[in-house]
Amino acid sequence: MRRIFAVALGILTAIGGFVDIGDLVTNAIVGSRFGLGLAWVVLVGVVGICVYAQMSGRVAAVSGRATFEIIRERLGPRAGLANLGASFLINLLTVTAEIGGVALSLQLATSVDPLLWVPVAAFGVWIVIWRARFKLLENVTGLLGLTLIVFAVALFMLSPDWGSLAGQALQPGPPADEQMSTYWFYAIALFGAAMTPYEVFFFSSGAIEEKWTEKDLATSRANVLVGFPLGGVLSIAIAGCAAVVLLPASIDVTSLSQVVLPVAEAGGKLALSFAIVGILAATFGAALETTLSSGYTLAQYFGWSWGKFRRPAKAARFHLAMIICIFVAMAILATGVDPILVTEYSVVFSAVALPLTYLPILIIANDREYMGDKVNGRAMNLIGSVYLVVILVAAIAAIPLLIVTGAGS
Amino acid sequence: MPESRRGRSKRAQALAPLLALTIVLSGCSSPASTFDQAIGQGVAAVETARIAVDQQLDDRIFPTTTITALGDARRELVDASTSVSETDTSTESDAALRTDLLEALALGVTGVNRARDAMGGTGSLEDAVPALERASDALEALEERATEAEGARR
């Protein structure tokens, strides 16, 4: 019974934890511009993150080492450092976007300028990381994030033309007034939002935090294979709501306040309150995960003592690194830069950096020295290799498309 | 010399993306594309404000969320207005379009401000509705005009 409860909790947390500011904003933008014409990318992204998280969780549970310990060991210090640099900077950009997202969601509830909420959000992230236990912070934000299911409920309450939505999803392509290059730019952004590298740093480091062993592999597989796809359904629901209410009114999403309008349209204040709580929980949870991921990546590469299971005094550099990251994110947001813009860039650069961590994990998942008889099977290797190609193509195309489309404008 | 012409054509084809990239990187964009973008931005902002105001009148949304949505809409309108007013034109029709577009965007700002004031207790929210409708109509008319001008250019 206890095991069933643990699996159920893990799945629910994975659903609620799947959506972050990148998913919220990118899916709403895409829904408001292309309808469900890019829903297939969410499917591709969800399968990709399942493959990636499943491999990295297995590597962590079997070898007892997290992603960046192994990357340094396998690639050597120099190549590992270049890898760390790129991954860390993109993660820092994501920390900034998530803290900005927390401030924006608090603005929806209070109408107070988000700049005033940034220090509060940053302090909240730090104190929770400092004080709360790993399991608690993961479960509370994940479960509260489940309130985002209101987007799926709202989509039904809006009574859309299901045939038209299905038509958009099954006949992908840009509408007449959109360029093909813009369509592919947002396809990559959506892919980057679904396969954000921090999710995997957090997942594999979390496996060490929770002392996973081979016995926990089944639970981890259930969390990933059930939780993430259901999280993907939430992403499509967000795009669907935007497609039904915002697209016909020619509203291209540029702010979080627009994302919640379809929910209010469908379910009034009650639904809106669920949406705001969900967005707050999702962005706050992701802010915790990305900040922890910053600490994890640095500490694992440099061989510092790390982990929430240790008291802060016993992992001082790990905690100091996270505090510095929070300050840098605050400083970036204090310039007045639009957090939504930061989010848009963070998801695109996530796609750019993805091969840097995906490839080493794929290699190690096939290494019997680390994995023993738990190496990838043939099917896993086939799908893993297909995704390597997809990830490489997305990474190579991202920056040229960013330039050519003027960041999708 | 067909061979050399083909060679030149190939070189030109190879250089075209580079040229396009250079133009994009140097920030050059035609007045037409700036105006198109500003019209889209303006329409999105005014329609957002209309939905938020309608929902507020139906008591379907929190006042804090309405105020935030209106603030975001105003920021978009002001951004669009700034980019249009900083655009140089080289034809009479572009200059006229710029003037009309600035007027339409200003109508939008007036409507949004009226709604924001009403949310703060000054005036009535219903009064903002016709102002937003006027802005919406003006922007839609400009959208059609810009599409026709684009068609004529092609």
XYZ file of C-alpha atoms in Angstrom:
563
model
C 0.000 0.000 0.000
C 2.830 2.312 0.939
C 4.523 1.551 -2.391
C 1.334 2.296 -4.347
C 1.029 5.589 -2.491
C 4.664 6.430 -3.292
C 4.138 5.681 -6.998
C 0.894 7.698 -7.116
C 2.521 10.634 -5.354
C 5.491 10.482 -7.704
C 3.215 10.481 -10.758
C 1.105 13.361 -9.470
C 4.242 15.345 -8.654
C 5.633 14.643 -12.120
C 2.403 15.906 -13.741
C 2.289 19.068 -11.638
C 6.034 19.587 -11.936
C 6.151 19.127 -15.709
C 4.795 22.579 -16.550
C 6.968 25.608 -15.873
C 7.039 29.204 -17.139
C 8.599 28.039 -20.427
C 5.768 25.566 -21.093
C 3.086 28.038 -20.012
C 4.296 30.910 -22.153
C 5.430 28.941 -25.203
C 2.277 26.834 -25.397
C 0.078 29.907 -25.024
C 2.029 31.809 -27.692
C 1.884 28.855 -30.058
C -1.835 28.297 -29.405
C -2.619 31.961 -30.030
C -0.693 31.989 -33.336
C -0.868 28.468 -34.769
C -3.840 26.910 -32.955
C -3.004 23.268 -32.324
C -0.808 23.166 -35.431
C 2.256 22.490 -33.267
C 0.679 19.982 -30.864
C 2.774 17.254 -32.495
C 5.917 18.952 -31.147
C 4.627 18.541 -27.588
C 4.238 14.817 -28.276
C 7.770 14.622 -29.701
C 9.104 16.614 -26.732
C 7.301 14.494 -24.153
C 8.605 11.231 -25.614
C 12.067 12.829 -25.723
C 12.025 13.929 -22.091
C 10.760 10.475 -21.074
C 13.699 8.829 -22.879
C 16.202 11.333 -21.472
C 14.900 11.293 -17.879
C 14.512 7.527 -17.851
C 18.142 7.045 -18.962
C 19.592 9.624 -16.586
C 17.513 8.301 -13.642
C 18.742 4.769 -14.380
C 22.345 5.946 -14.691
C 22.091 7.751 -11.344
C 20.379 4.842 -9.564
C 22.750 2.157 -10.892
C 26.066 4.022 -10.877
C 25.294 6.167 -7.828
C 26.626 9.226 -9.705
C 24.743 12.263 -11.002
C 24.956 13.779 -14.501
C 27.858 16.206 -14.135
C 30.069 13.884 -12.073
C 29.879 11.447 -14.964
C 30.255 14.097 -17.673
C 33.533 15.247 -16.129
C 34.713 11.686 -15.670
C 33.909 10.647 -19.258
C 34.692 13.833 -21.203
C 37.674 14.979 -19.147
C 38.015 18.307 -17.314
C 38.359 20.586 -20.372
C 35.483 19.327 -22.510
C 33.497 18.872 -19.306
C 34.135 22.512 -18.362
C 32.911 23.766 -21.753
C 29.845 21.590 -21.315
C 29.331 22.900 -17.783
C 29.726 26.525 -18.932
C 27.026 26.278 -21.590
C 24.626 24.212 -19.471
C 25.115 26.400 -16.412
C 24.518 29.681 -18.272
C 21.319 28.381 -19.840
C 20.211 27.071 -16.480
C 20.884 30.513 -14.986
C 18.726 32.064 -17.713
C 15.985 29.603 -16.770
C 16.340 30.494 -13.045
C 15.827 34.135 -14.066
C 12.765 33.274 -16.143
C 11.223 31.202 -13.339
C 11.772 33.837 -10.632
C 10.325 36.384 -13.062
C 7.392 34.005 -13.579
C 6.755 33.856 -9.830
C 6.722 37.679 -9.745
C 4.321 37.831 -12.711
C 1.922 35.315 -11.157
C 1.937 37.288 -7.897
C 1.137 40.373 -9.980
C -1.963 38.609 -11.350
C -3.190 38.115 -7.786
C -2.276 41.550 -6.466
C -1.703 43.928 -9.438
C 1.489 45.048 -7.684
C 4.394 45.721 -10.095
C 6.368 42.488 -10.648
C 9.653 44.305 -10.003
C 8.551 44.693 -6.386
C 7.782 40.974 -6.177
C 11.162 39.857 -7.516
C 13.060 40.195 -4.180
C 10.172 38.479 -2.366
C 10.178 35.606 -4.864
C 13.975 35.305 -4.672
C 13.908 35.266 -0.869
C 11.151 32.643 -0.932
C 13.222 30.422 -3.237
C 16.321 30.766 -1.039
C 14.565 30.128 2.282
C 12.759 27.045 0.989
C 15.989 25.618 -0.436
C 17.788 26.409 2.809
C 15.174 25.058 5.204
C 12.792 22.594 3.537
C 13.518 18.920 3.026
C 13.983 17.737 -0.559
C 10.907 15.510 -0.613
C 8.734 18.242 0.879
C 9.685 20.959 -1.598
C 9.294 18.553 -4.529
C 5.910 17.192 -3.454
C 4.220 20.407 -2.273
C 4.958 22.418 -5.412
C 4.236 19.423 -7.661
C 0.872 18.738 -6.052
C -0.154 22.410 -6.040
C 0.922 22.587 -9.691
C -1.770 20.003 -10.395
C -4.321 22.810 -10.136
C -3.195 23.671 -13.684
C -5.579 20.891 -14.714
C -8.026 23.804 -14.728
C -6.724 24.591 -18.246
C -7.978 21.177 -19.434
C -11.310 21.718 -17.652
C -11.572 25.218 -19.136
C -10.997 23.847 -22.625
C -14.023 21.553 -22.228
C -16.105 24.348 -20.681
C -15.362 26.611 -23.663
C -17.196 24.057 -25.860
C -14.811 24.426 -28.781
C -15.327 23.051 -32.254
C -13.474 19.791 -31.571
C -13.397 18.936 -35.251
C -11.598 22.159 -36.053
C -9.090 21.639 -33.208
C -8.464 18.070 -34.350
C -8.032 19.344 -37.914
C -5.381 21.820 -36.739
C -3.563 19.099 -34.814
C -3.724 16.490 -37.575
C -2.806 18.809 -40.446
C 0.208 20.610 -39.046
C 1.536 23.692 -40.772
C 1.503 27.456 -40.412
C -1.664 29.498 -41.038
C -1.733 31.680 -44.169
C -0.511 34.786 -42.346
C 2.514 33.091 -40.735
C 5.900 32.304 -42.298
C 7.235 28.747 -42.435
C 10.440 29.896 -40.701
C 8.395 31.286 -37.785
C 6.509 27.986 -37.568
C 9.765 26.034 -37.250
C 11.216 28.571 -34.827
C 8.290 27.968 -32.476
C 8.513 24.220 -33.070
C 12.069 24.354 -31.686
C 11.018 26.651 -28.826
C 8.252 24.221 -27.877
C 10.670 21.297 -28.101
C 13.140 23.194 -25.886
C 10.363 23.975 -23.399
C 9.389 20.297 -23.147
C 12.991 19.031 -22.958
C 14.574 21.635 -20.678
C 17.956 20.252 -19.493
C 17.422 21.349 -15.868
C 14.608 18.808 -15.535
C 17.152 16.067 -16.093
C 19.866 17.566 -13.844
C 17.219 17.786 -11.135
C 15.853 14.319 -11.823
C 19.233 12.567 -11.730
C 20.498 14.571 -8.743
C 17.172 13.909 -7.013
C 17.824 10.190 -7.475
C 21.027 10.593 -5.461
C 19.281 12.843 -2.896
C 16.622 10.184 -2.367
C 19.213 7.387 -2.389
C 17.665 5.460 -5.253
C 18.914 1.968 -5.933
C 18.115 -0.507 -8.703
C 15.000 -1.441 -6.705
C 13.600 2.049 -7.303
C 13.890 1.858 -11.087
C 10.314 0.627 -11.552
C 8.907 3.518 -9.505
C 11.062 5.999 -11.402
C 9.912 4.523 -14.725
C 6.255 4.850 -13.684
C 6.767 8.476 -12.610
C 8.359 9.347 -15.935
C 6.227 7.287 -18.301
C 2.878 8.244 -16.758
C 3.566 11.632 -15.144
C 5.355 13.380 -18.011
C 2.837 12.423 -20.751
C -0.007 13.658 -18.541
C 2.002 16.855 -18.023
C 2.168 17.051 -21.821
C -1.635 16.865 -21.946
C -1.708 19.954 -19.692
C 0.636 21.727 -22.127
C -1.688 20.950 -25.046
C -4.666 22.151 -22.983
C -2.919 25.511 -22.440
C -2.357 25.808 -26.195
C -5.954 24.692 -26.820
C -7.393 27.387 -24.546
C -5.342 30.035 -26.357
C -6.420 28.612 -29.725
C -10.115 28.840 -28.815
C -10.243 32.285 -27.182
C -7.167 34.280 -28.219
C -6.514 33.155 -31.812
C -9.947 34.248 -33.157
C -9.431 37.667 -31.529
C -5.976 38.026 -33.199
C -4.291 38.174 -29.804
C -0.636 37.102 -29.965
C 0.355 36.277 -26.407
C 3.007 38.581 -24.962
C 2.092 38.509 -21.260
C 1.005 36.093 -18.550
C -2.220 38.044 -18.007
C -3.338 36.975 -21.503
C -2.634 33.299 -20.721
C -5.289 33.222 -17.974
C -8.035 35.092 -19.870
C -9.448 31.909 -21.500
C -9.690 30.257 -18.077
C -11.639 33.218 -16.655
C -13.821 33.176 -19.774
C -14.668 29.528 -19.195
C -14.953 29.217 -15.447
C -14.998 32.699 -13.930
C -13.231 33.595 -10.706
C -13.122 30.078 -9.280
C -11.303 28.691 -12.305
C -9.081 31.765 -12.427
C -8.040 31.301 -8.805
C -7.032 27.689 -9.568
C -5.052 28.896 -12.579
C -3.188 31.546 -10.569
C -2.359 29.073 -7.768
C -1.215 26.569 -10.385
C 0.980 29.068 -12.212
C 2.475 30.273 -8.933
C 3.188 26.698 -7.808
C 4.576 25.688 -11.205
C 6.911 28.677 -11.487
C 7.959 28.543 -7.835
C 8.591 24.800 -8.037
C 10.602 25.270 -11.223
C 12.525 28.172 -9.609
C 13.509 25.784 -6.796
C 14.466 23.048 -9.252
C 16.520 25.319 -11.521
C 18.301 26.960 -8.581
C 19.108 23.539 -7.131
C 20.219 22.402 -10.586
C 22.668 25.324 -10.743
C 24.169 24.199 -7.434
C 24.140 20.546 -8.498
C 25.933 21.097 -11.803
C 28.709 23.246 -10.281
C 29.189 21.061 -7.199
C 29.170 17.821 -9.170
C 31.691 19.101 -11.696
C 34.082 20.641 -9.142
C 33.702 17.771 -6.692
C 32.219 19.864 -3.875
C 30.102 18.334 -1.169
C 26.488 18.729 -2.303
C 22.927 17.724 -1.600
C 19.877 18.720 0.378
C 20.410 15.605 2.498
C 23.456 17.374 3.982
C 23.172 20.306 6.378
C 24.068 23.636 4.656
C 27.237 23.909 6.773
C 28.386 20.577 5.340
C 27.730 21.703 1.749
C 28.694 25.364 2.040
C 29.963 25.938 -1.521
C 26.886 24.221 -2.965
C 24.610 26.583 -1.037
C 26.772 29.641 -1.717
C 26.667 28.924 -5.467
C 22.861 28.829 -5.342
C 22.680 32.102 -3.384
C 24.908 33.770 -5.995
C 22.681 32.411 -8.789
C 19.598 33.847 -7.090
C 21.322 37.242 -6.784
C 22.384 37.202 -10.443
C 18.809 36.349 -11.505
C 17.505 39.207 -9.339
C 20.041 41.593 -10.867
C 18.994 40.618 -14.402
C 15.306 41.133 -13.571
C 16.065 44.430 -11.815
C 17.135 45.865 -15.183
C 13.432 45.807 -16.091
C 13.831 43.123 -18.758
C 10.524 41.424 -19.555
C 10.490 37.968 -17.884
C 8.405 36.654 -20.790
C 11.180 37.649 -23.199
C 13.747 35.938 -20.944
C 11.531 32.849 -20.999
C 11.317 32.845 -24.790
C 15.097 33.015 -25.107
C 15.660 30.451 -22.352
C 13.564 27.772 -24.097
C 15.322 28.351 -27.427
C 18.791 28.204 -25.849
C 17.729 25.111 -23.916
C 17.267 23.415 -27.277
C 20.715 24.665 -28.341
C 22.422 23.219 -25.247
C 20.510 19.951 -25.126
C 23.028 17.768 -27.045
C 25.766 18.712 -24.569
C 24.172 16.695 -21.786
C 22.050 14.266 -23.798
C 24.953 12.676 -25.682
C 27.092 11.835 -22.592
C 24.053 10.302 -20.878
C 23.301 8.201 -23.976
C 26.921 7.004 -24.070
C 27.059 6.156 -20.372
C 23.703 4.396 -20.479
C 25.483 1.953 -22.833
C 28.654 1.615 -20.768
C 28.832 -1.720 -18.897
C 31.590 -0.357 -16.651
C 29.052 2.021 -15.094
C 25.805 0.206 -15.744
C 26.589 -3.518 -15.520
C 23.654 -5.422 -17.033
C 21.375 -2.332 -16.804
C 22.654 -0.865 -20.079
C 20.188 0.333 -22.731
C 18.324 -2.381 -24.615
C 18.092 -2.361 -28.405
C 14.734 -0.556 -28.506
C 15.955 2.101 -26.086
C 19.115 2.614 -28.132
C 17.118 2.941 -31.325
C 14.794 5.568 -29.906
C 17.710 7.231 -28.083
C 19.637 7.513 -31.373
C 16.620 8.868 -33.261
C 16.269 11.523 -30.578
C 19.969 12.333 -30.761
C 19.434 13.255 -34.422
C 16.284 15.272 -33.622
C 18.087 17.095 -30.802
C 21.105 17.864 -32.996
C 18.939 19.206 -35.820
C 16.989 21.388 -33.367
C 20.195 22.662 -31.752
C 21.796 23.539 -35.087
C 18.676 25.222 -36.517
C 17.721 27.188 -33.393
C 20.040 30.198 -33.645
C 19.720 30.764 -37.424
C 15.925 30.629 -37.053
C 16.113 32.983 -34.063
C 17.955 35.519 -36.231
C 15.944 35.082 -39.424
C 12.556 35.338 -37.679
C 13.592 38.113 -35.280
C 12.858 35.768 -32.338
C 9.555 34.708 -33.815
C 8.165 38.191 -34.391
C 27.784 32.630 -71.865
C 25.193 30.436 -70.199
C 27.759 28.655 -67.988
C 29.060 31.818 -66.409
C 25.545 33.203 -66.037
C 24.575 29.999 -64.199
C 27.672 30.348 -62.068
C 26.779 33.951 -61.234
C 23.245 32.877 -60.456
C 24.527 30.166 -58.111
C 26.811 32.646 -56.394
C 23.926 35.083 -56.060
C 21.749 32.312 -54.596
C 24.474 31.446 -52.122
C 24.906 35.076 -51.158
C 21.178 35.807 -50.790
C 20.786 34.218 -47.332
C 23.959 35.996 -46.213
C 22.573 39.299 -47.451
C 19.241 38.616 -45.742
C 21.097 37.790 -42.541
C 23.143 40.980 -42.783
C 19.974 43.040 -43.277
C 18.293 41.384 -40.310
C 21.376 41.737 -38.129
C 21.813 45.385 -39.010
C 18.276 46.009 -37.850
C 17.026 47.273 -41.201
C 13.324 46.745 -41.689
C 10.973 48.432 -44.105
C 8.298 50.876 -42.871
C 5.675 48.408 -44.137
C 6.905 45.602 -41.916
C 7.206 47.933 -38.903
C 3.632 49.137 -39.495
C 2.333 45.567 -39.954
C 3.929 44.562 -36.696
C 2.594 47.636 -34.882
C -0.936 47.010 -36.194
C -0.762 43.388 -34.991
C 0.563 44.525 -31.628
C -2.141 47.173 -31.346
C -4.957 44.806 -32.311
C -3.742 42.211 -29.787
C -3.513 44.814 -27.009
C -6.934 46.361 -27.679
C -8.639 42.965 -27.985
C -6.971 41.835 -24.739
C -8.293 44.953 -23.002
C -11.778 44.352 -24.451
C -11.884 40.756 -23.193
C -10.596 41.791 -19.751
C -13.156 44.621 -19.503
C -16.020 42.346 -20.652
C -15.014 39.731 -18.096
C -14.805 42.398 -15.381
C -18.280 43.666 -16.272
C -19.549 40.053 -16.020
C -17.697 39.644 -12.689
C -15.750 36.677 -14.090
C -12.264 37.991 -13.290
C -10.451 39.429 -10.277
C -9.939 43.222 -10.403
C -6.216 42.654 -9.816
C -6.001 40.484 -12.936
C -7.977 43.027 -14.981
C -5.662 45.835 -13.866
C -2.638 43.691 -14.778
C -4.084 42.816 -18.204
C -4.878 46.483 -18.881
C -1.386 47.535 -17.777
C 0.168 44.953 -20.102
C -2.096 46.105 -22.965
C -1.111 49.732 -22.435
C 2.588 48.830 -22.442
C 2.138 47.035 -25.789
C 0.265 50.000 -27.283
C 2.935 52.449 -26.128
C 5.696 50.168 -27.506
C 3.926 49.957 -30.857
C 3.382 53.708 -30.891
C 7.051 54.378 -30.146
C 8.286 52.099 -32.910
C 5.882 53.670 -35.439
C 6.760 57.236 -34.493
C 10.477 56.449 -34.863
C 10.017 55.064 -38.395
C 11.142 57.122 -41.390
C 8.996 56.975 -44.493
C 9.845 57.626 -48.124
C 6.373 57.829 -49.724
C 3.261 59.934 -49.163
C 1.109 56.858 -48.542
C 3.514 55.492 -45.901
C 3.571 58.884 -44.174
C -0.246 59.006 -44.172
C -0.395 55.439 -42.829
C 2.014 56.374 -40.050
C -0.173 59.336 -39.013
C -3.365 57.253 -39.028
C -1.695 54.383 -37.194
C -0.436 56.688 -34.451
C -3.977 58.063 -34.088
C -5.470 54.561 -33.851
C -2.900 53.492 -31.263
C -3.586 56.666 -29.289
C -7.301 55.793 -29.350
C -6.377 52.423 -27.907
C -4.314 54.011 -25.156
C -7.244 56.332 -24.352
C -9.614 53.372 -24.083
C -7.237 51.369 -21.901
C -6.548 54.399 -19.684
C -10.274 54.978 -19.278
C -10.688 51.364 -18.174
C -7.715 51.574 -15.795
C -9.111 54.793 -14.319
C -12.498 53.107 -13.834
C -10.802 50.220 -12.041
C -9.227 52.813 -9.753
C -12.631 54.368 -9.021
C -12.590 57.243 -11.518
C -15.426 57.033 -14.050
C -17.349 54.019 -15.221
C -15.971 50.863 -16.820
C -18.857 50.881 -19.336
C -17.490 54.166 -20.721
C -14.275 52.411 -21.699
C -16.120 49.958 -23.965
C -16.994 52.386 -26.806
C -13.502 53.891 -26.703
C -11.960 50.433 -27.076
C -14.419 49.586 -29.867
C -13.427 52.728 -31.765
C -9.750 51.816 -31.427
C -10.494 48.268 -32.566
C -12.398 49.507 -35.642
C -9.644 51.969 -36.530
C -6.944 49.309 -36.255
C -8.974 46.803 -38.283
C -9.439 49.400 -41.043
C -5.709 50.039 -41.051
C -5.040 46.306 -41.190
C -7.142 46.088 -44.365
C -5.435 49.156 -45.818
C -1.997 47.692 -45.107
C -3.015 44.384 -46.720
C -4.273 46.203 -49.828
C -1.068 48.253 -50.018
C 0.972 45.060 -49.707
C -1.090 43.507 -52.529
C -0.521 46.549 -54.736
C 3.247 46.399 -54.105
C 3.306 42.750 -55.241
